[in-house]
mmCIF file of C-alpha atoms in Angstrom:
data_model
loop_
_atom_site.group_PDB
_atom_site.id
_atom_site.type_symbol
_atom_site.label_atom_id
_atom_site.label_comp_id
_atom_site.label_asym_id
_atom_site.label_seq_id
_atom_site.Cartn_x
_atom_site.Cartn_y
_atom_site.Cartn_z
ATOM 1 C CA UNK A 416 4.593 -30.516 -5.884
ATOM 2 C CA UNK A 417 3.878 -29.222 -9.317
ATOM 3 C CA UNK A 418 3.440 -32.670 -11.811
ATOM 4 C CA UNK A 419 4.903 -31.726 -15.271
ATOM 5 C CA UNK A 420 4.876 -34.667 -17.191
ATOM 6 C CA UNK A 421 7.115 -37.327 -15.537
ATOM 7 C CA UNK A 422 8.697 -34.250 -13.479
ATOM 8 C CA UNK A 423 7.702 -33.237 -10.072
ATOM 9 C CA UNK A 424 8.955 -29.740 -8.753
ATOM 10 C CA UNK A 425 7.955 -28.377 -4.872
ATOM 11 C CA UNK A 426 7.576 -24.855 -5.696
ATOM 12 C CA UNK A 427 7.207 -22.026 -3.212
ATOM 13 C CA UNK A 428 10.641 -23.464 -1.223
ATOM 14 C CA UNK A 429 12.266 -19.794 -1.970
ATOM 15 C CA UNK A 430 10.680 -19.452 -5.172
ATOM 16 C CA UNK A 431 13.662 -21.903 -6.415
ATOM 17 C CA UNK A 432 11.932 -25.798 -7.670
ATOM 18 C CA UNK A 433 13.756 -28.202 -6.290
ATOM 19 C CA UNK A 434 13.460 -31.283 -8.932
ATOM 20 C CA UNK A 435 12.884 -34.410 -8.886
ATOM 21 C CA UNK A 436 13.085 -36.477 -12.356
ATOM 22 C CA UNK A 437 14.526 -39.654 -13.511
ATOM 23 C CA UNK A 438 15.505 -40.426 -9.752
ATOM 24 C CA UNK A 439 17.331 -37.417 -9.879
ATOM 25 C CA UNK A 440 16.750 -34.186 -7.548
ATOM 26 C CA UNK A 441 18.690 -30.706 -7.699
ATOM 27 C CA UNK A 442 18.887 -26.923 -6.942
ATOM 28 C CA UNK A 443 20.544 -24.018 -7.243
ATOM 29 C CA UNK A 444 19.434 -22.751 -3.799
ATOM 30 C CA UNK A 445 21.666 -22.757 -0.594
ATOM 31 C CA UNK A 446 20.467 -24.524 2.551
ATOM 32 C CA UNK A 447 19.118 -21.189 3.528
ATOM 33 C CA UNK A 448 16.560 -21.669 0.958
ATOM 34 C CA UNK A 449 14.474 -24.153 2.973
ATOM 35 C CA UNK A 450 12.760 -21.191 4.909
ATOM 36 C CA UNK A 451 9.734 -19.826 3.411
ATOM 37 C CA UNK A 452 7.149 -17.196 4.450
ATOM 38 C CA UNK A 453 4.071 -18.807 2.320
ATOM 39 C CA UNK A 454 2.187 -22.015 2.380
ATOM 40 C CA UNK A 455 3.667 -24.544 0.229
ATOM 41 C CA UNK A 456 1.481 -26.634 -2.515
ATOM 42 C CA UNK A 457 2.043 -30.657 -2.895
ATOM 43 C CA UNK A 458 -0.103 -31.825 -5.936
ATOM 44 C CA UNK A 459 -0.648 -35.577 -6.087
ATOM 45 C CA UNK A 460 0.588 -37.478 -9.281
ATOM 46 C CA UNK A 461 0.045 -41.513 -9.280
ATOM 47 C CA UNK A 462 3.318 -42.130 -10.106
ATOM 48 C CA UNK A 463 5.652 -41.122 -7.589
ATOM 49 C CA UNK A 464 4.664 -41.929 -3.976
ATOM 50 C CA UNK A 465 5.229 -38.752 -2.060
ATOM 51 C CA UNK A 466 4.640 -38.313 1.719
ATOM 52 C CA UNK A 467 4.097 -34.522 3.905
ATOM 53 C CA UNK A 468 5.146 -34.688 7.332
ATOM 54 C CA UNK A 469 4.739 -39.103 7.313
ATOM 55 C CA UNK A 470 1.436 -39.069 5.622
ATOM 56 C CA UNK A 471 0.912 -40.287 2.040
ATOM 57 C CA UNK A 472 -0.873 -38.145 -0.218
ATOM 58 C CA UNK A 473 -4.043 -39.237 -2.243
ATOM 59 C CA UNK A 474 -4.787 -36.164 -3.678
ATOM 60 C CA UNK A 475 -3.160 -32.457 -3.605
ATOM 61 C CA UNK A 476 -2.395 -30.802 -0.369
ATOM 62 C CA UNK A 477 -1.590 -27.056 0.765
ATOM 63 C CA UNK A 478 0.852 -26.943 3.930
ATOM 64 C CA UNK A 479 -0.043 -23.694 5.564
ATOM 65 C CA UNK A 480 0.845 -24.317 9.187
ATOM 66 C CA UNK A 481 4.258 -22.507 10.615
ATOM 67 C CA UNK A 482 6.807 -24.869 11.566
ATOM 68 C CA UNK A 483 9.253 -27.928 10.283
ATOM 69 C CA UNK A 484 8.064 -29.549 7.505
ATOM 70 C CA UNK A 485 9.019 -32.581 5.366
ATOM 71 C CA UNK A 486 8.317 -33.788 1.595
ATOM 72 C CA UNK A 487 9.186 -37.087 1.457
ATOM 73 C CA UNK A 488 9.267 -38.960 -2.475
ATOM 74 C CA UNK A 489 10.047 -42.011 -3.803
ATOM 75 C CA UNK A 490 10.300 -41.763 -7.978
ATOM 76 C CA UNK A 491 11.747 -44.167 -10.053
ATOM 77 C CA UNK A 492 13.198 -46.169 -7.265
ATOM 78 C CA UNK A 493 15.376 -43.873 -5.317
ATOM 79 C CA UNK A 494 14.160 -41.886 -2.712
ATOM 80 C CA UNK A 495 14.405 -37.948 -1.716
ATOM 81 C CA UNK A 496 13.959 -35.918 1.458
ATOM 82 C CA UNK A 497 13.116 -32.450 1.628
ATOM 83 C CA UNK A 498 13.076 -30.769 4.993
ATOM 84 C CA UNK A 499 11.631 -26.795 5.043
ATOM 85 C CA UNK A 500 10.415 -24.744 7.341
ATOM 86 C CA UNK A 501 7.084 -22.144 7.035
ATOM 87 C CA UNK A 502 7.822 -19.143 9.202
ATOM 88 C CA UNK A 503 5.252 -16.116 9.069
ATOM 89 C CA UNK A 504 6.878 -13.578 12.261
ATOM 90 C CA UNK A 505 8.774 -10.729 11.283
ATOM 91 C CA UNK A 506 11.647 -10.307 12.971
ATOM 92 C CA UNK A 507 11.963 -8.641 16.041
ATOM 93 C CA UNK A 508 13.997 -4.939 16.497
ATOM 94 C CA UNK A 509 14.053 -3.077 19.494
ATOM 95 C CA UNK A 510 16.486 -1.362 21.479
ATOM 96 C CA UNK A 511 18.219 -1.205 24.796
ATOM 97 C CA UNK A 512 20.031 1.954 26.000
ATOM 98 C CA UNK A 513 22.482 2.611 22.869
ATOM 99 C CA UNK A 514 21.916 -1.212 21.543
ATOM 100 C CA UNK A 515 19.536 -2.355 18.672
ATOM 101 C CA UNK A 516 18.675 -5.847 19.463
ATOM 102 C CA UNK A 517 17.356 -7.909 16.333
ATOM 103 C CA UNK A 518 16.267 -11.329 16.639
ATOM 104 C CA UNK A 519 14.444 -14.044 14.423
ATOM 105 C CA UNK A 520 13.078 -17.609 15.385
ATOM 106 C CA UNK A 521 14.273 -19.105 12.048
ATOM 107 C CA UNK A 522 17.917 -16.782 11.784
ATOM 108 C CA UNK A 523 18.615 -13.551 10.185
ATOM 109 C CA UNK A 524 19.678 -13.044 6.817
ATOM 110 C CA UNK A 525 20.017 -9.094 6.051
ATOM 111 C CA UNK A 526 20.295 -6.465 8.041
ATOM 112 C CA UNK A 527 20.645 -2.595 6.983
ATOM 113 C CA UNK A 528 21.005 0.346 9.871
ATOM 114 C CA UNK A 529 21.958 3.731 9.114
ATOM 115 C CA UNK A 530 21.538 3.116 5.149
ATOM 116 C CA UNK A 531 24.483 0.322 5.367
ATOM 117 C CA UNK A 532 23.585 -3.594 4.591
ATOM 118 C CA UNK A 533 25.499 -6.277 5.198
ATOM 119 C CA UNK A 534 24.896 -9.918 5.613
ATOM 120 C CA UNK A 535 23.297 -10.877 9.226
ATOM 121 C CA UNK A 536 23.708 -14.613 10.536
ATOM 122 C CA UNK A 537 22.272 -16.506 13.643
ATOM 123 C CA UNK A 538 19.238 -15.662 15.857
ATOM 124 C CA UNK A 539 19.863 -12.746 17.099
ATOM 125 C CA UNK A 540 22.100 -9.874 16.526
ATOM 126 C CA UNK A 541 23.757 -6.624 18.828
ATOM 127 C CA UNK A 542 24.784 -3.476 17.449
ATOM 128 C CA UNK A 543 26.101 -0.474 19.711
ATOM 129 C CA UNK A 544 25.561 2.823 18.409
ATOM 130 C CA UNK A 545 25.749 6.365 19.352
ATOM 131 C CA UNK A 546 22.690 7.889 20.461
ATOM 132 C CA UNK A 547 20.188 9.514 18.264
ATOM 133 C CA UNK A 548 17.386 8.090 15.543
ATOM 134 C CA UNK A 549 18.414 5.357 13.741
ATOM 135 C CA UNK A 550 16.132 3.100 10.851
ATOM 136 C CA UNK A 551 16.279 -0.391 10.835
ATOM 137 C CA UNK A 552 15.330 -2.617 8.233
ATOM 138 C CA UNK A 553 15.821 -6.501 8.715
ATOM 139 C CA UNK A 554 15.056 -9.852 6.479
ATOM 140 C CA UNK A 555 15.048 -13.357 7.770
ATOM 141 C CA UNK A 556 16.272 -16.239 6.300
ATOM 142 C CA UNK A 557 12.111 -17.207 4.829
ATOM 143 C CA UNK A 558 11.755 -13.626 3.782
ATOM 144 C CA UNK A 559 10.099 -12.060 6.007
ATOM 145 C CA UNK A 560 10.502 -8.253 6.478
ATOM 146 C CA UNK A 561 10.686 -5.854 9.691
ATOM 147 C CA UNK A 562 11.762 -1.794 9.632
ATOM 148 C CA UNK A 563 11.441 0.203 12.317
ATOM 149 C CA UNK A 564 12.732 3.790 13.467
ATOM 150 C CA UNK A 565 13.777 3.975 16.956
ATOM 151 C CA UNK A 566 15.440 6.150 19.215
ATOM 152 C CA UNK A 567 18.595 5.980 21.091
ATOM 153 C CA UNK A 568 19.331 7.394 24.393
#
């Protein structure tokens, strides 16, 4: 949490701030937002009682361990939850006969073979091809990146 004034902002959830002000808390980022790749920063301000993963702060704290995460803070009486998750693997591409297999732990997000993107949802993802080489680039949903060439039989 970043303290601007009366303001506090957790910053490094997608690079989007989610706000919280006047009781108030908002963003412009989807659900799939609450993935990230980096550790994320809590700085301590006196006047709004904020909790990581059950713990009240005393002082600023850097979450750098992988997993589910939660920012809990009570400001000007009401009270917010933020639930996020820090994932550092890269996805995971391989192949299987004439199949490229791609799979994430948090969920895939983009997905371009053969110089074509489109949109990539769930864990894990099957694509039958013909045989040959074939590049494969991948995102997941905290931005983390994979590409890899492989070869189809």
């Amino acid at each position: 949490l970043v303290t601007l004034g009366i303001a506090t902002v957790l910053t490094g959830v997608c690079g989007a701030p989610i706000l919280a002000q006047a009781g108030e808390i908002g963003t412009a980022a989807s659900a799939e937002c609450l993935y990230v790749n980096k550790e994320v920063k809590v700085k301590y301000d006196a006047k709004v009682m904020t909790m990581v993963d059950g713990e009240t702060i005393t002082e600023d704290t850097t979450i750098k361990s992988a997993g589910n995460h939660t920012v809990y803070i009570v400001t000007t009486g009401k009270e917010h939850t933020i639930y996020y998750t820090i994932d550092y693997k890269k996805p995971v591409v391989k192949s299987s006969g004439k199949k490229i297999i791609v799979q994430d732990n948090c969920g895939l997000k983009t997905l371009t073979c053969k110089g074509k993107t489109q949109a990539a949802s769930g864990k894990r993802k099957v694509i039958k091809m013909k045989k040959g080489k074939v590049k494969v680039k991948v995102t997941d949903l905290a931005g983390n990146k994979m590409t890899k060439t492989l070869r189809l039989k």
